[in-house]
Amino acid sequence: MKQFIVTSSLFFCCMLLTTVLVFAKGTGLIIVSNEKGNTLSVLDGKTNKLIKTIETCGRPRGMHFNLDKTIFYVACADSDQIAVYDVASMELVDRILDIEEPETFDLHPNGKMLYVSNEEDAMASFVNLETGEVVMQVEVGEEPEGVLVMHDGSIVFVTSETANMVHAIDTETGEVLADIIVGTRPRRLALTPDGKELWVSAELSGSVNIIDTTKLKVTEELLFRPQGFRKDEVTPVDIIITRDGKTAFVALGRANHVAVVDVASKKVKDYLLVGKRAWGLTLTSDERLLYVANGLSDDLTIIDVKKEKAVFSVSVGFVPYAILIDD
Amino acid sequence: MIKKTCWIIIIAGLLSLESVFAAAKTTLVIGYAELESDPRYHNQKLYAGIEFKPRGRPWPGAEVGLRDSKIVGRALGVKFRLEKVSGENSAELASEINRLYKEQNVGFFIVDAPAETLVTVTKETHGKKLLLFNVSEPADELRESDCNSQLMHTIPSYAMLADGLAQYLVSKRWKDILLLEGILPSDHSLARAFRRAAKKFGLKITAEKEFILSNNPRQREQNNISLLTTHKSDVILIIDTDGEFGRYVPFQTVHPRPVIGTEGLVASSWHWAMERYGAPQLNQRFVKRAKRKMLDPDWAAWAAVKVIVESVLRTKSTNFKMVSGYLKSDKLTLDAYKGVPASFRSWNNQLRQPILLHTHNAVVDLAPLKGFLHPFQNLDTLGVASEISKCKLAE
């Protein structure tokens, strides 16, 4: 009798575990925002084939999942709104209206607040996700783009493309803690897993600036010089750092390559050829594959991270911007 | 007794406010100088309210540049301000600039004026610690024989515009050109630049005609489009800076040929329909301010303010020598909103920049076109090369 109870409880535990694993794994779908097509391309994660194209709001760009990956948000600048989709059904379930020209955004780790750059108003808005209300607006430089919240939620960083700055804003008070001067036309942001370094791409300087997050000062500059390209032909945009903090990938825009950087030594290990105007980057959750959005060839390049090689490419919509992977 | 205390408190409050302002910011004043009866705006033909070529004084361009710089000011503790001066003639304008230099220590002046005025102003301000920014005059002589170490140009020259269009013709292999030239001095200047560009890039102007605006049948050889375009070529290059005649040329030519030049496919520094590199954002900011579309001089005035602010930002100084030194150096990396960073050419103070090739509502391409190479800087395939420049900048 005792044996039976033990075995069956073990069996039930295994069942439960399997069920939990299935939910955690997600749909495996890949979602791409197409800035000029005003659509979302949905691809099957296993085959990388396009399953469907969803008509969405005007000029969709930045996208993020919520904390438990049950919904995802899409910022639509030309529609002045953030669209909310259900992951399982891919249906539009809500809209956050009256957000002025949202470009990119990030969520507070508690999932309750959203911080968004208002491209044409030189503002960063704090949006309460429960009420959908803009609770605060902070004046930043013209054309704010990249938005990133510190791991502990205390500071939100916003780049201003025109002012050549990164603004460090207190998430509680909205106070601008620092206006950090960086290279020319700063675009996107990435944090090292330990939160100590903030990496900023300076598109027209052909470099990435590294900011010390405690001192809020630039400590280093990484230059990218793939062979055959002049300085002004290298326009870095998106940056992504692996969970172990060891490797960073930088999309080099006009240079049509992705740089592989060793974070510790800050040395570029390799340049990988991708499509035209590599802008957006996303890793699968097992970090085996890197998806690259090529803005001007309307496709994605998929890189095998271990092999450091592009292994696949697939057509998506008109001017792809961001990629979400539900895995 | 209470009243006195109140006053003491009020005065103390005011004094402390004053010290706060004093401690807060230095102000950098940027001068903006324009000619009151500028023939380029005043002689603008507006027959029955029909505007052939849009024109507008570039003051709003400078204003947008200033507004863009507000946050830079916040970060550095520097306030930027524009101060406008004007004169009825060149001499008066020059003296106004000198006055501002003397009274307020203004070192940077945006000047919207025709070539003759710029030459006078440059002469009258010579040797002073100031820089003049030409934002609306494309005349090649200002970058060649009339160049000056204190005269900077953010608007491109005729040579750069012509070279941009010439590169496009080469890329399409439309090498045989029929040139139709107007009678205005600006027409002659632009035509001269095209002849130079044709030679430079291996194009052939196989026929040239001068057109006039008239209905007189005795002058039909010069005013009738059919009679003007019997010669067969690959393209028809119309040079009509005024615009009234040129707008009729497309579709009225004898042979079905593309019209380029001041009509059809046009080379400019900027265009309202530019879609990439952040251009729509700049265009929208400008329209909000000026209530009209952004033109070349507007962009050039905006760029002039931006190079000054950028140089203050990078040197962290408002000292004239430091700022002007950085501005003229190869370290200057201006985001000109055309995809490639802009900087000044050391041999003639011209801002090197991409040139837009556009129709009435679309930017077709950007010069330098793909494939046109230069030993160091592809942007220098546009405009007069350093090796053959007649400009000798004194230090």
XYZ file of C-alpha atoms in Angstrom:
722
model
C 0.000 0.000 0.000
C 2.787 2.406 1.019
C 4.668 1.596 -2.178
C 1.621 2.360 -4.298
C 1.108 5.737 -2.583
C 4.753 6.685 -3.088
C 4.728 5.606 -6.726
C 1.480 7.364 -7.524
C 2.532 10.565 -5.788
C 5.759 10.454 -7.722
C 3.733 9.914 -10.882
C 1.456 12.871 -10.084
C 4.444 15.046 -9.285
C 5.961 14.218 -12.640
C 2.659 15.029 -14.336
C 2.494 18.376 -12.583
C 6.065 19.149 -13.462
C 5.479 18.341 -17.109
C 2.385 20.532 -17.151
C 4.303 23.430 -15.586
C 7.084 22.989 -18.114
C 4.626 23.055 -20.994
C 3.166 26.380 -19.846
C 6.598 27.908 -19.213
C 7.726 26.976 -22.693
C 5.169 29.218 -24.392
C 3.814 29.067 -27.909
C 7.262 29.182 -29.507
C 5.959 31.891 -31.795
C 8.094 34.704 -33.142
C 6.466 38.114 -33.502
C 7.943 40.873 -35.628
C 6.747 44.496 -35.787
C 6.886 45.949 -39.314
C 7.279 49.688 -39.023
C 6.155 50.743 -42.481
C 3.831 47.859 -43.207
C 1.796 48.556 -40.060
C 1.661 44.794 -39.486
C 2.930 42.107 -37.147
C 4.515 39.038 -38.763
C 3.983 35.846 -36.780
C 6.377 32.955 -37.404
C 6.511 29.397 -36.185
C 9.477 29.057 -33.839
C 10.440 25.576 -34.997
C 10.244 25.971 -38.761
C 10.768 29.758 -38.899
C 7.948 29.900 -41.412
C 5.526 32.802 -41.583
C 2.188 31.681 -40.142
C 0.237 34.888 -40.387
C 0.345 38.632 -40.772
C -1.708 40.750 -38.394
C -2.831 44.240 -39.370
C -1.965 46.465 -36.462
C -1.909 50.172 -35.586
C 0.162 52.882 -37.322
C 3.982 52.625 -37.286
C 4.429 49.733 -34.856
C 7.920 49.637 -33.356
C 8.891 48.727 -29.777
C 7.389 45.540 -28.332
C 7.532 43.848 -24.929
C 5.912 40.948 -23.112
C 4.332 41.434 -19.712
C 5.906 39.650 -16.723
C 4.342 36.238 -17.288
C 4.387 36.444 -21.081
C 0.642 36.143 -21.394
C 0.261 39.423 -23.241
C 2.512 41.661 -25.305
C 2.493 45.392 -25.959
C 3.178 47.142 -29.266
C 3.985 50.856 -29.428
C 2.359 52.535 -32.450
C 3.719 56.042 -33.025
C 1.392 57.121 -35.838
C -1.662 56.007 -33.883
C -0.542 57.578 -30.589
C -1.247 54.356 -28.727
C 0.127 51.135 -27.297
C -1.748 48.070 -28.549
C -2.174 45.092 -26.194
C -2.303 41.534 -27.582
C -3.042 38.167 -25.993
C -0.178 35.780 -26.740
C -2.183 32.559 -26.856
C -4.785 33.850 -29.299
C -2.827 36.655 -30.959
C -5.933 38.791 -30.576
C -5.997 42.478 -29.771
C -7.385 42.719 -26.241
C -6.823 46.340 -25.282
C -5.327 49.671 -26.287
C -3.588 52.270 -24.168
C -4.665 55.482 -25.849
C -3.313 59.037 -25.907
C 0.331 58.099 -25.699
C 2.113 60.655 -27.901
C 4.197 59.083 -30.669
C 5.488 56.135 -28.613
C 8.659 54.630 -30.031
C 10.168 52.175 -27.572
C 9.401 51.420 -23.971
C 10.308 49.237 -21.034
C 8.432 47.859 -18.067
C 9.196 48.218 -14.383
C 10.242 44.837 -12.920
C 7.013 44.838 -10.894
C 5.071 44.906 -14.154
C 2.876 47.806 -13.051
C 4.498 50.777 -14.771
C 5.550 51.326 -18.346
C 8.100 53.937 -19.402
C 7.870 55.122 -22.999
C 9.745 57.570 -25.228
C 7.516 60.111 -26.982
C 9.438 60.656 -30.170
C 8.131 64.027 -31.293
C 7.574 65.691 -27.956
C 10.968 65.396 -26.310
C 9.317 63.603 -23.409
C 9.427 60.311 -21.587
C 6.064 59.231 -20.194
C 5.348 57.079 -17.144
C 2.240 54.982 -17.795
C 0.316 53.188 -15.066
C -0.552 49.850 -16.672
C -3.470 49.200 -14.350
C -5.295 52.413 -15.200
C -3.774 53.128 -18.616
C -3.104 56.690 -17.458
C 0.019 58.746 -18.074
C 0.975 59.634 -14.504
C 4.089 61.655 -15.253
C 6.010 63.178 -18.141
C 9.689 64.053 -17.959
C 11.317 66.531 -20.305
C 14.214 64.977 -22.173
C 16.195 65.870 -25.300
C 14.612 65.816 -28.742
C 13.842 62.459 -30.337
C 14.042 60.184 -27.335
C 14.369 56.576 -28.423
C 15.840 53.824 -26.274
C 14.258 53.174 -22.885
C 15.641 50.757 -20.290
C 14.796 50.221 -16.627
C 17.452 49.175 -14.112
C 17.053 45.620 -12.799
C 15.959 46.970 -9.414
C 13.497 49.390 -11.014
C 15.034 52.467 -9.419
C 16.215 54.269 -12.549
C 14.934 54.430 -16.107
C 17.403 55.399 -18.815
C 16.246 57.220 -21.954
C 18.394 58.166 -24.949
C 17.917 61.442 -26.803
C 19.095 61.091 -30.395
C 19.274 64.809 -31.053
C 20.875 65.919 -27.789
C 23.443 63.091 -27.895
C 22.573 62.128 -24.343
C 21.366 59.399 -22.046
C 19.059 60.694 -19.324
C 18.961 58.826 -16.019
C 15.538 59.363 -14.466
C 14.389 58.408 -10.976
C 11.335 56.159 -11.447
C 9.754 57.299 -8.163
C 10.034 61.061 -8.505
C 10.658 61.596 -12.227
C 13.708 63.643 -11.314
C 16.467 63.693 -13.924
C 19.454 62.374 -11.984
C 21.918 62.849 -14.797
C 22.156 63.982 -18.397
C 25.024 61.843 -19.631
C 26.727 63.040 -22.803
C 27.513 60.186 -25.165
C 28.432 59.783 -28.842
C 26.438 61.023 -31.813
C 22.846 59.859 -32.232
C 22.454 57.427 -29.311
C 19.828 54.792 -30.101
C 19.465 51.695 -27.927
C 20.424 50.518 -24.472
C 21.477 47.278 -22.798
C 22.447 46.438 -19.211
C 24.925 43.814 -18.086
C 23.210 41.187 -15.881
C 24.926 42.587 -12.770
C 23.486 46.001 -13.626
C 26.862 47.700 -13.364
C 27.322 48.647 -17.015
C 24.887 50.383 -19.339
C 25.782 49.998 -23.007
C 24.568 52.675 -25.439
C 24.906 52.548 -29.226
C 26.005 55.857 -30.795
C 24.811 55.390 -34.352
C 26.763 58.120 -36.120
C 29.921 57.714 -34.037
C 30.107 54.075 -35.073
C 30.611 53.123 -31.447
C 29.070 51.899 -28.237
C 29.559 53.929 -25.050
C 29.710 52.116 -21.734
C 28.268 53.933 -18.732
C 29.022 53.098 -15.123
C 25.564 52.919 -13.569
C 26.641 54.006 -10.084
C 28.707 56.968 -11.199
C 26.386 57.694 -14.159
C 29.388 58.542 -16.309
C 30.812 57.161 -19.538
C 33.810 54.981 -18.776
C 34.590 53.401 -22.120
C 33.973 53.570 -25.832
C 33.952 50.537 -28.115
C 34.673 51.094 -31.768
C 33.469 48.808 -34.519
C 35.539 48.471 -37.662
C 34.505 45.483 -39.725
C 36.799 44.963 -42.658
C 35.852 46.849 -45.803
C 33.798 49.511 -44.049
C 34.686 53.097 -43.261
C 33.858 54.680 -39.923
C 30.770 56.475 -41.203
C 29.456 53.274 -42.770
C 29.194 51.547 -39.385
C 25.961 52.586 -37.680
C 25.379 50.518 -34.508
C 21.787 50.237 -33.338
C 20.560 47.368 -31.137
C 22.613 45.726 -28.386
C 21.891 42.518 -26.532
C 23.888 40.901 -23.719
C 23.671 37.212 -22.789
C 22.335 36.151 -19.393
C 25.755 35.028 -18.207
C 27.082 38.493 -18.979
C 29.881 37.129 -21.110
C 28.864 38.042 -24.655
C 27.304 41.099 -26.240
C 25.883 41.321 -29.746
C 25.702 44.665 -31.546
C 23.728 45.177 -34.762
C 25.855 47.404 -37.006
C 23.181 48.924 -39.239
C 24.629 50.090 -42.541
C 27.599 47.742 -42.160
C 25.185 44.791 -42.525
C 26.974 42.822 -39.818
C 26.449 41.882 -36.201
C 29.471 42.272 -33.925
C 30.192 39.629 -31.290
C 31.861 41.238 -28.269
C 33.544 39.633 -25.298
C 32.124 41.695 -22.432
C 35.009 41.178 -20.000
C 37.766 42.275 -22.364
C 35.521 44.580 -24.439
C 37.087 43.098 -27.551
C 35.192 42.342 -30.731
C 35.551 38.616 -31.351
C 33.858 38.445 -34.724
C 31.668 40.182 -37.273
C 28.799 38.119 -38.700
C 27.264 38.980 -42.059
C 23.500 39.427 -41.925
C 20.937 41.273 -44.073
C 20.586 44.899 -45.096
C 20.569 47.393 -42.207
C 20.729 45.130 -39.202
C 18.778 47.045 -36.551
C 16.864 44.810 -34.091
C 18.197 41.878 -32.049
C 16.504 39.213 -29.923
C 17.814 35.971 -28.398
C 15.835 32.777 -27.836
C 15.471 32.038 -24.119
C 18.035 29.207 -24.369
C 20.288 31.771 -26.079
C 21.139 29.306 -28.835
C 19.772 31.454 -31.619
C 20.044 35.178 -32.259
C 17.325 36.738 -34.408
C 18.288 39.854 -36.373
C 15.742 42.235 -37.924
C 17.127 43.619 -41.199
C 15.359 46.923 -41.719
C 16.056 47.320 -45.422
C 15.844 43.786 -46.748
C 12.502 43.074 -45.065
C 13.764 39.887 -43.505
C 15.202 38.249 -40.392
C 18.593 36.579 -40.213
C 18.908 33.782 -37.691
C 22.341 33.251 -36.191
C 23.523 30.076 -34.502
C 25.230 31.577 -31.459
C 27.582 28.692 -30.778
C 28.710 28.388 -34.381
C 28.806 32.192 -34.683
C 27.246 31.888 -38.095
C 24.067 32.935 -39.858
C 22.116 29.760 -40.578
C 18.767 30.925 -41.905
C 16.890 33.913 -43.218
C 13.154 34.460 -43.618
C 11.073 37.210 -45.229
C 8.814 39.256 -42.994
C 6.918 42.517 -43.523
C 7.821 46.037 -44.676
C 10.721 47.432 -42.596
C 10.935 45.060 -39.611
C 11.840 46.736 -36.316
C 11.564 44.505 -33.217
C 11.294 40.798 -32.549
C 9.601 38.990 -29.660
C 10.056 35.282 -29.060
C 7.522 33.494 -26.902
C 9.645 30.654 -25.565
C 7.611 97.630 12.033
C 5.975 94.661 10.326
C 6.014 96.426 6.969
C 9.787 96.972 7.196
C 10.335 93.293 7.961
C 8.252 92.359 4.982
C 10.356 94.513 2.721
C 13.564 93.043 4.115
C 12.235 89.560 3.456
C 11.166 90.480 -0.075
C 14.503 92.090 -0.906
C 16.403 89.192 0.609
C 14.298 86.827 -1.483
C 15.004 88.777 -4.657
C 18.700 88.952 -3.933
C 18.946 85.233 -3.335
C 17.022 84.642 -6.590
C 19.513 86.815 -8.408
C 22.447 84.878 -7.033
C 20.724 81.660 -8.110
C 20.439 82.971 -11.680
C 24.013 84.211 -11.627
C 25.260 80.845 -10.471
C 23.087 78.879 -12.873
C 24.077 79.527 -16.463
C 26.383 81.262 -18.890
C 24.608 82.491 -21.988
C 25.971 81.989 -25.462
C 24.389 84.443 -27.878
C 24.234 83.419 -31.533
C 23.755 86.345 -33.904
C 21.342 86.092 -36.819
C 21.786 88.673 -39.570
C 19.529 89.280 -42.550
C 19.339 91.825 -45.338
C 16.116 93.803 -45.256
C 15.423 94.215 -48.951
C 17.102 91.009 -49.980
C 16.458 90.754 -53.758
C 16.219 86.981 -53.517
C 13.034 87.315 -51.478
C 11.779 90.643 -52.716
C 12.037 90.026 -56.402
C 10.261 86.760 -55.995
C 7.645 86.592 -58.665
C 4.197 85.980 -57.314
C 1.987 86.493 -60.317
C -1.615 86.312 -59.154
C -0.441 84.647 -55.973
C 1.099 81.682 -57.773
C 4.308 80.606 -56.119
C 6.617 78.889 -58.649
C 9.398 78.075 -56.255
C 8.759 78.260 -52.505
C 11.053 80.641 -50.664
C 11.215 81.721 -47.066
C 13.646 83.422 -44.733
C 15.432 80.746 -42.691
C 14.896 82.300 -39.254
C 12.548 79.436 -38.155
C 15.284 76.961 -39.056
C 17.587 78.654 -36.573
C 14.779 78.707 -33.995
C 14.243 74.958 -34.331
C 17.986 74.408 -33.963
C 17.866 76.435 -30.785
C 14.919 74.543 -29.382
C 16.651 71.242 -30.138
C 19.514 72.472 -28.003
C 17.538 73.244 -24.878
C 18.456 70.017 -23.131
C 22.103 70.403 -24.062
C 21.933 73.678 -22.226
C 20.460 71.931 -19.213
C 23.259 69.400 -19.136
C 26.046 71.956 -19.476
C 24.674 74.911 -17.571
C 24.782 76.987 -20.749
C 21.860 78.984 -22.117
C 21.710 79.551 -25.868
C 20.001 82.610 -27.327
C 19.459 83.945 -30.847
C 19.786 87.685 -31.421
C 18.500 89.013 -34.742
C 19.973 92.041 -36.506
C 19.249 93.440 -39.935
C 20.431 96.125 -42.304
C 19.011 97.919 -45.295
C 22.186 97.371 -47.258
C 25.435 95.416 -46.970
C 27.330 98.180 -45.181
C 24.591 98.644 -42.618
C 24.356 94.918 -41.988
C 28.107 94.703 -41.483
C 28.034 97.500 -38.945
C 25.171 95.835 -37.077
C 27.203 92.637 -36.845
C 30.196 94.585 -35.601
C 28.012 96.290 -33.022
C 26.737 92.988 -31.649
C 30.284 91.650 -31.585
C 31.474 94.671 -29.630
C 28.535 95.112 -27.254
C 27.687 91.497 -26.460
C 30.829 89.619 -27.405
C 28.931 87.567 -29.975
C 31.304 85.237 -31.800
C 28.976 83.258 -34.087
C 26.715 84.805 -36.708
C 24.225 83.120 -38.993
C 23.992 85.291 -42.094
C 21.154 85.067 -44.590
C 22.309 87.308 -47.446
C 23.280 87.253 -51.123
C 26.879 86.786 -52.252
C 27.785 90.486 -52.585
C 26.591 91.189 -49.048
C 28.503 88.226 -47.663
C 31.685 89.490 -49.312
C 31.199 92.964 -47.813
C 30.368 91.604 -44.367
C 33.394 89.294 -44.423
C 35.636 92.201 -45.313
C 34.183 94.523 -42.653
C 34.515 91.928 -39.870
C 37.948 90.705 -40.861
C 40.382 89.942 -38.070
C 37.704 89.905 -35.347
C 37.181 86.790 -33.211
C 34.027 85.733 -34.968
C 32.659 83.246 -37.501
C 30.020 83.907 -40.146
C 27.748 81.100 -41.353
C 26.401 81.394 -44.885
C 23.039 79.603 -44.862
C 21.384 80.619 -48.124
C 23.891 81.435 -50.857
C 25.139 78.550 -53.043
C 27.488 80.694 -55.202
C 30.677 78.778 -55.970
C 32.879 81.902 -55.815
C 32.279 82.187 -52.078
C 33.999 78.816 -51.684
C 36.735 79.624 -54.186
C 38.100 83.105 -54.975
C 35.986 84.841 -52.293
C 36.602 82.282 -49.566
C 37.641 83.411 -46.119
C 38.804 81.702 -42.936
C 35.960 83.368 -41.029
C 33.254 82.414 -43.525
C 31.646 78.995 -43.064
C 29.015 77.473 -45.360
C 26.322 75.069 -44.248
C 24.262 75.358 -47.427
C 25.815 73.344 -50.282
C 27.421 75.053 -53.272
C 26.132 74.916 -56.846
C 29.041 72.601 -57.569
C 27.866 70.093 -54.979
C 24.282 70.137 -56.274
C 25.409 69.727 -59.885
C 27.798 66.917 -58.950
C 25.017 65.073 -57.148
C 22.763 65.158 -60.184
C 25.660 64.281 -62.477
C 26.394 61.173 -60.425
C 22.794 60.108 -60.862
C 23.027 60.529 -64.642
C 26.187 58.436 -64.724
C 24.539 55.703 -62.665
C 21.625 55.599 -65.110
C 23.923 55.929 -68.136
C 21.920 58.948 -69.319
C 25.067 60.626 -70.577
C 23.882 62.760 -73.466
C 22.464 66.102 -72.267
C 20.466 68.920 -73.849
C 20.999 71.996 -71.678
C 18.367 74.761 -71.528
C 19.689 77.800 -69.669
C 17.850 80.875 -68.384
C 19.117 84.435 -68.412
C 19.389 85.169 -64.688
C 22.825 85.354 -63.012
C 21.781 82.453 -60.756
C 20.899 80.457 -63.887
C 24.367 81.104 -65.292
C 26.000 80.097 -61.996
C 24.141 76.801 -61.829
C 24.704 76.065 -65.523
C 28.415 76.722 -65.071
C 28.450 74.233 -62.219
C 26.708 71.647 -64.411
C 29.195 72.095 -67.223
C 31.966 71.493 -64.708
C 30.152 68.460 -63.313
C 29.604 67.014 -66.786
C 33.304 67.241 -67.493
C 34.182 65.772 -64.092
C 31.938 62.740 -64.446
C 32.236 62.113 -68.184
C 28.851 63.325 -69.371
C 28.310 65.094 -72.692
C 26.339 68.274 -73.174
C 25.637 67.804 -76.865
C 23.434 70.888 -77.295
C 22.833 74.126 -75.403
C 20.027 76.632 -75.762
C 19.137 79.818 -73.948
C 15.427 80.212 -73.183
C 13.492 83.382 -72.425
C 10.124 83.915 -70.853
C 8.049 85.562 -73.558
C 5.096 85.093 -75.901
C 6.585 87.097 -78.729
C 6.480 84.981 -81.902
C 9.598 86.760 -83.132
C 11.444 85.122 -80.269
C 9.906 81.720 -80.744
C 13.254 79.984 -81.154
C 13.872 80.876 -77.515
C 10.433 80.769 -75.935
C 8.790 77.809 -77.659
C 9.475 74.513 -75.907
C 9.064 72.401 -79.039
C 11.518 74.527 -80.978
C 13.929 74.468 -78.023
C 13.934 70.699 -77.723
C 14.279 69.295 -81.241
C 17.747 67.967 -80.430
C 17.682 64.308 -79.389
C 19.502 63.514 -76.144
C 19.144 61.178 -73.175
C 17.910 63.879 -70.797
C 16.872 67.517 -70.878
C 18.611 69.646 -68.280
C 16.558 72.771 -67.507
C 18.251 75.528 -65.497
C 15.543 77.968 -64.439
C 16.160 79.109 -60.876
C 13.144 81.409 -61.065
C 10.886 78.528 -61.991
C 8.171 80.098 -64.123
C 9.336 78.723 -67.468
C 10.849 75.480 -66.297
C 7.612 74.126 -64.863
C 6.182 73.810 -68.368
C 9.052 71.858 -69.877
C 8.232 68.308 -68.711
C 5.832 66.598 -71.190
C 6.078 69.403 -73.738
C 9.400 68.392 -75.226
C 9.627 67.005 -78.753
C 11.231 63.731 -77.706
C 9.999 61.740 -74.715
C 12.892 62.411 -72.375
C 13.224 62.885 -68.590
C 13.565 66.485 -67.489
C 16.067 67.217 -64.727
C 17.738 70.265 -63.203
C 15.493 72.857 -61.583
C 12.428 70.818 -62.573
C 11.674 67.088 -62.629
C 14.584 65.443 -60.824
C 16.169 68.144 -58.665
C 19.259 68.223 -56.446
C 18.788 69.930 -53.083
C 20.203 70.058 -49.618
C 16.885 69.103 -48.009
C 13.313 68.052 -48.835
C 10.048 67.851 -46.945
C 9.384 64.318 -48.208
C 12.645 62.857 -46.895
C 11.664 59.646 -45.109
C 14.797 58.324 -43.485
C 17.464 59.186 -40.925
C 15.078 60.991 -38.594
C 14.196 63.561 -41.286
C 10.422 63.389 -40.766
C 10.922 64.301 -37.112
C 12.937 67.385 -38.031
C 10.471 68.315 -40.773
C 7.587 68.043 -38.350
C 9.300 70.179 -35.731
C 9.937 72.789 -38.417
C 6.370 72.794 -39.745
C 5.054 73.238 -36.208
C 7.223 76.318 -35.866
C 7.116 77.895 -39.322
C 3.753 76.692 -40.627
C 5.368 75.883 -43.966
C 7.638 73.218 -45.442
C 11.341 73.178 -44.621
C 13.580 74.457 -47.428
C 17.346 74.367 -48.038
C 18.202 77.618 -46.205
C 16.018 76.546 -43.249
C 17.961 73.311 -42.960
C 21.242 75.194 -43.358
C 20.344 77.657 -40.577
C 19.322 74.734 -38.351
C 22.619 72.997 -39.134
C 24.605 76.163 -38.320
C 23.023 76.415 -34.867
C 23.617 72.706 -34.352
C 27.331 72.793 -35.192
C 27.826 75.631 -32.723
C 25.911 73.842 -29.968
C 27.600 70.515 -30.706
C 31.022 72.176 -30.489
C 30.104 73.767 -27.146
C 28.885 70.364 -25.945
C 32.035 68.501 -26.909
C 34.523 71.130 -25.686
C 32.395 71.851 -22.592
C 33.303 75.492 -23.156
C 31.886 78.745 -24.489
C 35.337 80.153 -25.209
C 35.414 81.279 -28.861
C 38.835 79.842 -29.667
C 38.001 76.432 -28.209
C 34.563 76.189 -29.775
C 35.572 77.448 -33.232
C 38.631 75.213 -33.156
C 36.516 72.115 -32.539
C 33.912 73.237 -35.062
C 36.476 73.447 -37.851
C 38.269 70.231 -36.909
C 37.738 66.725 -38.252
C 36.408 65.749 -34.831
C 33.097 67.467 -35.552
C 30.456 64.793 -36.073
C 27.239 66.542 -36.925
C 24.106 64.463 -37.282
C 22.762 66.229 -40.355
C 19.749 63.927 -40.511
C 20.979 62.617 -43.836
C 22.454 59.376 -42.538
C 26.108 60.296 -42.648
C 27.870 62.619 -40.184
C 28.748 66.055 -41.562
C 31.859 68.144 -40.951
C 33.590 71.156 -42.519
C 36.089 70.898 -45.350
C 39.377 72.283 -44.147
C 40.277 73.860 -47.475
C 37.178 76.003 -48.008
C 34.969 75.838 -44.866
C 32.123 74.129 -46.708
C 30.025 71.660 -44.729
C 30.353 68.331 -46.509
C 27.000 66.553 -46.660
C 24.850 64.195 -48.741
C 22.758 65.809 -51.489
C 19.129 64.800 -52.013
C 17.907 63.931 -55.510
C 14.158 64.361 -55.509
C 10.972 64.827 -57.507
C 8.161 67.061 -56.363
C 7.164 64.605 -53.640
C 9.780 61.885 -53.250
C 13.471 61.625 -52.481
C 14.699 59.252 -55.166
C 18.287 58.874 -53.998
C 21.073 60.468 -51.992
C 24.411 61.498 -53.457
C 27.175 60.449 -53.241
C 25.659 57.464 -54.963
C 26.813 53.954 -54.333
C 29.974 53.285 -56.264
C 31.372 56.805 -56.293
C 34.499 56.525 -54.222
C 37.075 58.876 -52.808
C 40.438 58.066 -51.171
C 39.321 59.287 -47.741
C 35.835 60.684 -47.707
C 33.122 59.778 -50.221
C 31.223 62.994 -49.460
C 34.108 64.856 -51.092
C 33.182 63.452 -54.518
C 30.613 66.279 -54.389
C 31.966 69.794 -54.840
C 35.325 71.196 -55.791
C 38.181 68.932 -54.724
C 40.891 70.196 -52.412
C 43.562 69.612 -55.045
C 42.041 72.020 -57.544
C 40.422 74.475 -55.148
C 41.253 78.107 -55.788
C 40.621 78.891 -52.136
C 43.582 79.886 -50.042
C 42.508 80.241 -46.441
C 44.648 82.582 -44.376
C 44.999 81.696 -40.728
